[in-house]
Amino acid sequence: MATTDTLPDKKYTDSLQTEVDAAFLYERIAAAEEVPAIARMFRELGAIEHEHATKMEAGLRSKGIAVALPPPSWRARLLDRIGKTFGYGYVIGVLLDTEKSISAAQLAQKEKSHIPISGDEANHVRILQTLLNNKIKVTGEHISRIEGKHRTIGGNALRAAVLGANDGLVSNMSLVMGVAGATDGQSGVLLAGMAGLLAGALSMALGEWISVKSSQELYERQMALEMLEIETNPEGEMRELALIYIAKGIPEAQAHQMAAAAILDTEHAHEILVKEELGINAEELKGSAWEAAIMSFILFAVGAILPVIPFFYASGYAAILQSLAFSALGLFVIGAAITLFTGKSIWFSGFRQVLFGLAAAAITYGIGKLIGVSIAG
């Protein structure tokens, strides 16, 4: 008779945690979804993941491995919070990546064990891709809702925030260490650090302003052309819209009916065609280029200020060591934040970020030291 005193391997606990987190997030997405048909699909996915978790727990216990269903992890709860704030489109993308990893692991294990492949291993991947590719056979309004969620900028904004702070920290830390190497942490380091912060932040802000503004102007021009086409050739646009619906898997007769109904209202037809044909999310046009520029400036500056702080009140090697400590802490936090996208261990990602950042600092410090010695000599 099997005993239950064997401690589980990390691979078992990680797999069980993955299933529990997926069930939790599917349920949270379903709770936030306004369309009943779509909410039901996510709720069913959550129920399946919960069933997987309970069966996995029972299977491990039958093998004498002591394990219990864990609560949702901090990462899952944080992703839920991000979904509530920015929209669940990014969270769905994370779940899709998770399902792909699980599917690949199942296929590899079956091939290794010479177990026939059933074709069901990637079912969840196909379901999520169907949702994200807008191929669910519901009304045109529902399709637009899915597309809007898929194109939400929340995940991109979060990623930009992390990477913006990382760029500011690594670039300014490298600059500060280079000047510190040349001057032994004495005169000029604070001035160089603040100059690097302002120059980098202003450059990032200007780049972001130009990017957002040019995108908005391009989209507005495309939308104006689309409206002109609707007004001058409504029959052709109706046929295009019908073909788009057919490509999404809607029956041909229903697709033509939906297109004919939509084209009767010019504004409504324009809204659908902008979204369906041009792939433009009108919500993105509401964003302010100045707001994006200011946020870019702040995020870069938050990272860039960390290596400079000690030089406000200290100098020499004491300031250099404190600067490295501040920078290492910031790098670890950024590495930990990156795990929201990768799903890797916080410690692995955090220390990897610290290692690469400090390696860059060491190189620039060494170069600065050589330059300082050459100038002094």
CSV table of C-alpha atoms in Angstrom, one decimal:
chain,number,residue,atom,x,y,z
A,1,MET,CA,0.0,0.0,0.0
A,2,ALA,CA,1.4,3.4,-1.0
A,3,THR,CA,2.4,5.8,1.7
A,4,THR,CA,1.9,9.5,1.6
A,5,ASP,CA,5.1,10.8,3.2
A,6,THR,CA,7.1,11.5,0.1
A,7,LEU,CA,7.8,15.1,-0.6
A,8,PRO,CA,6.8,16.2,-4.1
A,9,ASP,CA,9.5,17.2,-6.7
A,10,LYS,CA,9.4,20.9,-7.8
A,11,LYS,CA,8.2,19.9,-11.2
A,12,TYR,CA,5.1,18.4,-9.7
A,13,THR,CA,4.3,21.5,-7.5
A,14,ASP,CA,5.1,23.8,-10.5
A,15,SER,CA,2.7,21.9,-12.7
A,16,LEU,CA,0.0,21.8,-10.1
A,17,GLN,CA,0.4,25.6,-9.5
A,18,THR,CA,0.2,26.2,-13.2
A,19,GLU,CA,-3.1,24.4,-13.5
A,20,VAL,CA,-4.5,26.2,-10.4
A,21,ASP,CA,-3.4,29.6,-11.7
A,22,ALA,CA,-4.9,29.0,-15.1
A,23,ALA,CA,-8.3,28.0,-13.5
A,24,PHE,CA,-8.3,31.1,-11.4
A,25,LEU,CA,-7.5,33.4,-14.3
A,26,TYR,CA,-10.0,31.9,-16.6
A,27,GLU,CA,-12.7,32.4,-13.9
A,28,ARG,CA,-11.6,36.0,-13.4
A,29,ILE,CA,-11.7,36.7,-17.1
A,30,ALA,CA,-15.2,35.1,-17.3
A,31,ALA,CA,-16.4,37.3,-14.4
A,32,ALA,CA,-15.3,40.4,-16.2
A,33,GLU,CA,-16.6,39.4,-19.7
A,34,GLU,CA,-19.9,41.2,-20.7
A,35,VAL,CA,-20.9,38.8,-23.5
A,36,PRO,CA,-22.5,35.7,-21.9
A,37,ALA,CA,-21.4,33.3,-24.7
A,38,ILE,CA,-17.8,34.4,-24.4
A,39,ALA,CA,-17.9,34.4,-20.6
A,40,ARG,CA,-19.3,30.8,-20.7
A,41,MET,CA,-16.4,29.6,-22.8
A,42,PHE,CA,-13.8,31.1,-20.4
A,43,ARG,CA,-15.7,29.7,-17.4
A,44,GLU,CA,-15.7,26.2,-19.0
A,45,LEU,CA,-12.0,26.5,-19.7
A,46,GLY,CA,-11.5,27.3,-16.0
A,47,ALA,CA,-13.6,24.3,-14.9
A,48,ILE,CA,-11.5,22.0,-17.1
A,49,GLU,CA,-8.2,23.4,-15.6
A,50,HIS,CA,-9.6,22.9,-12.1
A,51,GLU,CA,-10.5,19.3,-13.0
A,52,HIS,CA,-7.0,18.8,-14.3
A,53,ALA,CA,-5.5,20.1,-11.0
A,54,THR,CA,-7.7,17.9,-8.8
A,55,LYS,CA,-6.9,14.8,-11.0
A,56,MET,CA,-3.2,15.7,-10.9
A,57,GLU,CA,-3.4,16.0,-7.1
A,58,ALA,CA,-5.2,12.6,-6.8
A,59,GLY,CA,-2.7,10.9,-9.1
A,60,LEU,CA,0.3,12.2,-7.2
A,61,ARG,CA,-1.3,11.1,-3.9
A,62,SER,CA,-1.9,7.6,-5.3
A,63,LYS,CA,1.8,7.4,-6.0
A,64,GLY,CA,2.6,8.3,-2.4
A,65,ILE,CA,3.5,11.9,-3.1
A,66,ALA,CA,2.2,14.3,-0.4
A,67,VAL,CA,0.7,17.2,-2.2
A,68,ALA,CA,-2.3,19.6,-1.8
A,69,LEU,CA,-4.0,22.0,-4.1
A,70,PRO,CA,-2.2,25.4,-3.6
A,71,PRO,CA,-4.0,28.7,-3.7
A,72,PRO,CA,-3.5,31.0,-6.7
A,73,SER,CA,0.0,32.3,-6.8
A,74,TRP,CA,1.1,35.9,-6.3
A,75,ARG,CA,1.8,36.1,-10.0
A,76,ALA,CA,-1.8,35.0,-10.9
A,77,ARG,CA,-3.3,37.5,-8.4
A,78,LEU,CA,-1.1,40.3,-9.8
A,79,LEU,CA,-2.1,39.4,-13.4
A,80,ASP,CA,-5.7,39.5,-12.3
A,81,ARG,CA,-5.1,43.0,-10.8
A,82,ILE,CA,-3.5,44.1,-14.1
A,83,GLY,CA,-6.4,42.7,-16.0
A,84,LYS,CA,-8.9,44.7,-13.8
A,85,THR,CA,-6.8,47.9,-14.4
A,86,PHE,CA,-5.7,47.6,-18.0
A,87,GLY,CA,-8.1,45.0,-19.5
A,88,TYR,CA,-7.8,41.2,-19.7
A,89,GLY,CA,-6.4,41.1,-23.3
A,90,TYR,CA,-2.9,40.8,-22.0
A,91,VAL,CA,-3.8,38.2,-19.5
A,92,ILE,CA,-5.4,36.1,-22.2
A,93,GLY,CA,-2.1,36.3,-24.1
A,94,VAL,CA,-0.2,35.1,-21.1
A,95,LEU,CA,-2.6,32.1,-20.8
A,96,LEU,CA,-2.2,31.4,-24.5
A,97,ASP,CA,1.6,31.2,-23.9
A,98,THR,CA,1.0,28.9,-20.9
A,99,GLU,CA,-1.2,26.6,-22.8
A,100,LYS,CA,1.3,26.4,-25.6
A,101,SER,CA,4.0,25.4,-23.1
A,102,ILE,CA,1.8,22.8,-21.5
A,103,SER,CA,0.9,21.4,-25.0
A,104,ALA,CA,4.5,21.2,-26.0
A,105,ALA,CA,5.5,19.4,-22.8
A,106,GLN,CA,2.7,16.9,-23.2
A,107,LEU,CA,3.7,16.2,-26.8
A,108,ALA,CA,7.4,15.8,-25.8
A,109,GLN,CA,6.5,13.4,-22.9
A,110,LYS,CA,4.3,11.3,-25.1
A,111,GLU,CA,7.0,11.1,-27.8
A,112,LYS,CA,9.5,10.1,-25.1
A,113,SER,CA,7.2,7.4,-23.7
A,114,HIS,CA,6.1,6.3,-27.2
A,115,ILE,CA,2.5,7.1,-26.4
A,116,PRO,CA,0.3,7.8,-29.4
A,117,ILE,CA,-0.6,11.4,-30.0
A,118,SER,CA,-4.4,11.9,-29.8
A,119,GLY,CA,-4.5,15.5,-31.2
A,120,ASP,CA,-6.3,16.7,-28.1
A,121,GLU,CA,-3.1,18.0,-26.6
A,122,ALA,CA,-3.5,21.5,-28.1
A,123,ASN,CA,-7.2,21.9,-27.7
A,124,HIS,CA,-7.0,24.8,-25.3
A,125,VAL,CA,-4.5,26.5,-27.6
A,126,ARG,CA,-6.9,26.2,-30.5
A,127,ILE,CA,-9.8,27.5,-28.4
A,128,LEU,CA,-7.9,30.6,-27.2
A,129,GLN,CA,-6.5,31.3,-30.7
A,130,THR,CA,-10.1,31.1,-32.1
A,131,LEU,CA,-11.2,33.7,-29.6
A,132,LEU,CA,-8.2,35.9,-30.3
A,133,ASN,CA,-8.6,35.6,-34.0
A,134,ASN,CA,-12.3,36.5,-33.8
A,135,LYS,CA,-13.6,33.3,-35.3
A,136,ILE,CA,-16.3,32.6,-32.8
A,137,LYS,CA,-19.7,32.4,-34.6
A,138,VAL,CA,-21.7,35.0,-32.8
A,139,THR,CA,-23.0,38.4,-33.8
A,140,GLY,CA,-20.9,41.1,-35.3
A,141,GLU,CA,-21.1,43.1,-32.1
A,142,HIS,CA,-19.6,40.2,-30.2
A,143,ILE,CA,-16.8,39.9,-32.7
A,144,SER,CA,-16.0,43.5,-32.2
A,145,ARG,CA,-15.9,43.1,-28.5
A,146,ILE,CA,-13.4,40.2,-28.7
A,147,GLU,CA,-11.2,42.1,-31.1
A,148,GLY,CA,-11.2,45.2,-28.9
A,149,LYS,CA,-10.1,43.1,-25.9
A,150,HIS,CA,-7.4,41.4,-28.0
A,151,ARG,CA,-6.0,44.7,-29.1
A,152,THR,CA,-6.1,46.3,-25.6
A,153,ILE,CA,-3.0,48.3,-25.0
A,154,GLY,CA,-2.8,47.4,-21.3
A,155,GLY,CA,-0.2,44.7,-21.7
A,156,ASN,CA,1.9,46.8,-24.0
A,157,ALA,CA,1.7,49.7,-21.6
A,158,LEU,CA,2.9,47.5,-18.8
A,159,ARG,CA,5.7,46.0,-20.8
A,160,ALA,CA,6.7,49.5,-21.9
A,161,ALA,CA,6.8,50.7,-18.3
A,162,VAL,CA,9.1,47.9,-17.2
A,163,LEU,CA,11.4,48.2,-20.2
A,164,GLY,CA,11.5,52.0,-20.0
A,165,ALA,CA,12.7,51.9,-16.3
A,166,ASN,CA,15.2,49.2,-17.3
A,167,ASP,CA,16.6,51.3,-20.1
A,168,GLY,CA,17.0,54.3,-17.8
A,169,LEU,CA,18.7,52.3,-15.1
A,170,VAL,CA,21.1,50.3,-17.3
A,171,SER,CA,22.1,53.2,-19.5
A,172,ASN,CA,22.6,55.8,-16.7
A,173,MET,CA,24.3,53.3,-14.4
A,174,SER,CA,26.8,52.5,-17.2
A,175,LEU,CA,27.4,56.3,-17.8
A,176,VAL,CA,27.8,56.9,-14.0
A,177,MET,CA,30.2,54.0,-13.6
A,178,GLY,CA,32.2,55.2,-16.6
A,179,VAL,CA,32.7,58.7,-15.2
A,180,ALA,CA,33.2,57.3,-11.7
A,181,GLY,CA,36.0,55.0,-13.1
A,182,ALA,CA,37.7,58.0,-14.7
A,183,THR,CA,37.4,60.2,-11.6
A,184,ASP,CA,37.5,57.7,-8.7
A,185,GLY,CA,33.9,58.8,-7.9
A,186,GLN,CA,34.9,62.4,-7.3
A,187,SER,CA,34.0,65.5,-9.3
A,188,GLY,CA,31.7,65.3,-12.3
A,189,VAL,CA,29.9,62.1,-11.5
A,190,LEU,CA,26.7,63.8,-10.2
A,191,LEU,CA,26.7,66.3,-13.1
A,192,ALA,CA,27.2,63.5,-15.6
A,193,GLY,CA,24.5,61.3,-14.0
A,194,MET,CA,21.9,64.1,-14.0
A,195,ALA,CA,22.8,65.1,-17.5
A,196,GLY,CA,22.5,61.5,-18.7
A,197,LEU,CA,19.1,61.2,-16.9
A,198,LEU,CA,17.7,64.4,-18.5
A,199,ALA,CA,19.2,63.6,-22.0
A,200,GLY,CA,17.9,60.0,-22.0
A,201,ALA,CA,14.5,60.9,-20.6
A,202,LEU,CA,14.0,63.8,-23.0
A,203,SER,CA,15.0,61.6,-25.9
A,204,MET,CA,12.6,58.8,-24.9
A,205,ALA,CA,9.8,61.3,-24.4
A,206,LEU,CA,10.4,62.9,-27.8
A,207,GLY,CA,10.5,59.5,-29.5
A,208,GLU,CA,7.3,58.4,-27.8
A,209,TRP,CA,5.5,61.6,-28.8
A,210,ILE,CA,6.6,61.3,-32.4
A,211,SER,CA,5.6,57.6,-32.4
A,212,VAL,CA,2.1,58.2,-31.0
A,213,LYS,CA,1.4,61.3,-33.0
A,214,SER,CA,2.5,59.8,-36.3
A,215,SER,CA,0.4,56.7,-35.7
A,216,GLN,CA,-2.6,58.7,-34.9
A,217,GLU,CA,-2.2,60.8,-38.0
A,218,LEU,CA,-1.8,57.7,-40.2
A,219,TYR,CA,-4.9,56.1,-38.6
A,220,GLU,CA,-7.0,59.2,-39.0
A,221,ARG,CA,-6.1,59.5,-42.7
A,222,GLN,CA,-6.9,55.8,-43.3
A,223,MET,CA,-10.3,56.2,-41.5
A,224,ALA,CA,-11.1,59.3,-43.6
A,225,LEU,CA,-10.4,57.3,-46.8
A,226,GLU,CA,-12.6,54.5,-45.5
A,227,MET,CA,-15.5,56.9,-44.9
A,228,LEU,CA,-15.0,58.3,-48.4
A,229,GLU,CA,-15.2,54.7,-49.9
A,230,ILE,CA,-18.4,54.0,-47.9
A,231,GLU,CA,-20.0,57.2,-49.2
A,232,THR,CA,-19.0,56.7,-52.8
A,233,ASN,CA,-19.2,52.9,-53.1
A,234,PRO,CA,-21.5,51.4,-50.4
A,235,GLU,CA,-22.2,48.3,-52.5
A,236,GLY,CA,-18.5,47.4,-52.7
A,237,GLU,CA,-17.9,48.1,-49.0
A,238,MET,CA,-20.9,45.9,-48.2
A,239,ARG,CA,-19.4,43.0,-50.2
A,240,GLU,CA,-16.1,43.5,-48.5
A,241,LEU,CA,-17.7,43.4,-45.1
A,242,ALA,CA,-19.6,40.2,-46.0
A,243,LEU,CA,-16.3,38.6,-47.1
A,244,ILE,CA,-14.7,39.6,-43.8
A,245,TYR,CA,-17.6,37.9,-41.8
A,246,ILE,CA,-17.4,34.8,-44.0
A,247,ALA,CA,-13.6,34.6,-43.4
A,248,LYS,CA,-14.4,34.6,-39.7
A,249,GLY,CA,-16.4,31.5,-40.1
A,250,ILE,CA,-19.9,33.0,-40.2
A,251,PRO,CA,-22.3,31.3,-42.7
A,252,GLU,CA,-22.4,33.1,-46.1
A,253,ALA,CA,-26.1,33.9,-45.9
A,254,GLN,CA,-25.9,35.3,-42.4
A,255,ALA,CA,-22.7,37.2,-43.3
A,256,HIS,CA,-24.5,39.0,-46.2
A,257,GLN,CA,-27.5,39.8,-43.9
A,258,MET,CA,-25.2,41.3,-41.3
A,259,ALA,CA,-23.3,43.3,-43.9
A,260,ALA,CA,-26.5,44.6,-45.4
A,261,ALA,CA,-27.8,45.7,-42.0
A,262,ALA,CA,-24.6,47.3,-41.1
A,263,ILE,CA,-24.2,49.4,-44.3
A,264,LEU,CA,-27.6,51.1,-43.7
A,265,ASP,CA,-26.0,53.2,-40.9
A,266,THR,CA,-23.0,55.0,-42.4
A,267,GLU,CA,-21.4,55.7,-39.0
A,268,HIS,CA,-21.9,52.2,-37.8
A,269,ALA,CA,-20.6,50.7,-41.0
A,270,HIS,CA,-17.5,53.0,-40.8
A,271,GLU,CA,-16.9,51.9,-37.3
A,272,ILE,CA,-17.1,48.2,-38.2
A,273,LEU,CA,-14.9,48.5,-41.3
A,274,VAL,CA,-12.3,50.5,-39.5
A,275,LYS,CA,-12.0,47.8,-37.0
A,276,GLU,CA,-12.5,44.8,-39.3
A,277,GLU,CA,-10.8,45.8,-42.5
A,278,LEU,CA,-8.1,48.3,-41.3
A,279,GLY,CA,-7.5,46.6,-38.0
A,280,ILE,CA,-7.6,50.0,-36.2
A,281,ASN,CA,-8.8,50.2,-32.6
A,282,ALA,CA,-10.5,53.6,-32.3
A,283,GLU,CA,-9.7,53.6,-28.6
A,284,GLU,CA,-6.0,54.0,-29.4
A,285,LEU,CA,-6.7,57.3,-31.1
A,286,LYS,CA,-8.0,58.7,-27.9
A,287,GLY,CA,-4.6,58.5,-26.2
A,288,SER,CA,-2.7,61.7,-25.8
A,289,ALA,CA,0.8,61.9,-27.4
A,290,TRP,CA,1.8,64.3,-24.6
A,291,GLU,CA,0.6,61.9,-21.9
A,292,ALA,CA,2.6,59.1,-23.5
A,293,ALA,CA,5.7,61.4,-23.7
A,294,ILE,CA,5.4,62.4,-20.1
A,295,MET,CA,4.9,58.8,-18.9
A,296,SER,CA,8.0,57.8,-21.0
A,297,PHE,CA,10.0,60.6,-19.4
A,298,ILE,CA,9.0,59.6,-15.9
A,299,LEU,CA,9.6,55.9,-16.3
A,300,PHE,CA,13.0,56.4,-17.8
A,301,ALA,CA,13.9,58.9,-15.0
A,302,VAL,CA,12.7,56.5,-12.3
A,303,GLY,CA,15.3,54.0,-13.4
A,304,ALA,CA,18.0,56.5,-14.2
A,305,ILE,CA,17.9,58.2,-10.8
A,306,LEU,CA,18.8,55.1,-8.8
A,307,PRO,CA,22.6,55.0,-9.6
A,308,VAL,CA,22.8,58.8,-9.1
A,309,ILE,CA,21.2,59.0,-5.6
A,310,PRO,CA,24.4,58.3,-3.6
A,311,PHE,CA,26.4,61.0,-5.3
A,312,PHE,CA,24.0,63.6,-3.9
A,313,TYR,CA,25.4,63.1,-0.4
A,314,ALA,CA,28.7,61.1,-0.8
A,315,SER,CA,31.7,60.7,-3.1
A,316,GLY,CA,34.5,58.4,-3.8
A,317,TYR,CA,34.4,54.6,-3.5
A,318,ALA,CA,31.7,54.8,-0.8
A,319,ALA,CA,29.3,56.5,-3.3
A,320,ILE,CA,30.3,54.0,-6.0
A,321,LEU,CA,29.5,51.0,-3.9
A,322,GLN,CA,26.2,52.5,-2.8
A,323,SER,CA,25.4,53.3,-6.4
A,324,LEU,CA,26.0,49.7,-7.4
A,325,ALA,CA,23.8,48.5,-4.4
A,326,PHE,CA,21.0,50.8,-5.4
A,327,SER,CA,21.3,49.8,-9.1
A,328,ALA,CA,21.5,46.1,-8.2
A,329,LEU,CA,18.3,46.4,-6.2
A,330,GLY,CA,16.5,48.2,-9.0
A,331,LEU,CA,17.7,45.6,-11.5
A,332,PHE,CA,16.4,42.8,-9.3
A,333,VAL,CA,13.0,44.4,-9.0
A,334,ILE,CA,12.9,44.9,-12.8
A,335,GLY,CA,13.9,41.3,-13.4
A,336,ALA,CA,11.2,40.1,-11.0
A,337,ALA,CA,8.6,42.3,-12.9
A,338,ILE,CA,9.7,40.7,-16.2
A,339,THR,CA,8.5,37.3,-14.8
A,340,LEU,CA,5.0,38.6,-15.4
A,341,PHE,CA,5.7,38.1,-19.1
A,342,THR,CA,7.9,35.1,-19.0
A,343,GLY,CA,6.6,33.0,-16.0
A,344,LYS,CA,10.1,32.2,-14.9
A,345,SER,CA,11.3,32.1,-11.3
A,346,ILE,CA,11.6,35.5,-9.6
A,347,TRP,CA,15.1,34.6,-8.3
A,348,PHE,CA,16.4,33.4,-11.6
A,349,SER,CA,15.1,36.4,-13.6
A,350,GLY,CA,16.0,38.9,-10.9
A,351,PHE,CA,19.6,37.7,-10.4
A,352,ARG,CA,20.1,37.3,-14.2
A,353,GLN,CA,19.1,41.0,-14.6
A,354,VAL,CA,21.5,42.0,-11.8
A,355,LEU,CA,24.3,39.9,-13.4
A,356,PHE,CA,23.9,41.5,-16.9
A,357,GLY,CA,23.5,45.0,-15.5
A,358,LEU,CA,26.5,44.8,-13.2
A,359,ALA,CA,28.6,43.3,-16.1
A,360,ALA,CA,27.8,46.4,-18.2
A,361,ALA,CA,28.7,48.6,-15.2
A,362,ALA,CA,32.0,46.8,-14.8
A,363,ILE,CA,32.9,47.2,-18.4
A,364,THR,CA,32.2,51.0,-18.5
A,365,TYR,CA,33.9,51.4,-15.1
A,366,GLY,CA,37.0,49.7,-16.5
A,367,ILE,CA,37.0,51.8,-19.7
A,368,GLY,CA,36.6,55.0,-17.6
A,369,LYS,CA,39.4,53.9,-15.4
A,370,LEU,CA,41.7,53.4,-18.4
A,371,ILE,CA,40.7,56.8,-19.8
A,372,GLY,CA,41.3,58.5,-16.4
A,373,VAL,CA,44.7,56.9,-16.0
A,374,SER,CA,45.6,58.0,-19.6
A,375,ILE,CA,44.5,61.5,-18.9
A,376,ALA,CA,46.3,61.7,-15.6
A,377,GLY,CA,49.5,60.2,-17.1
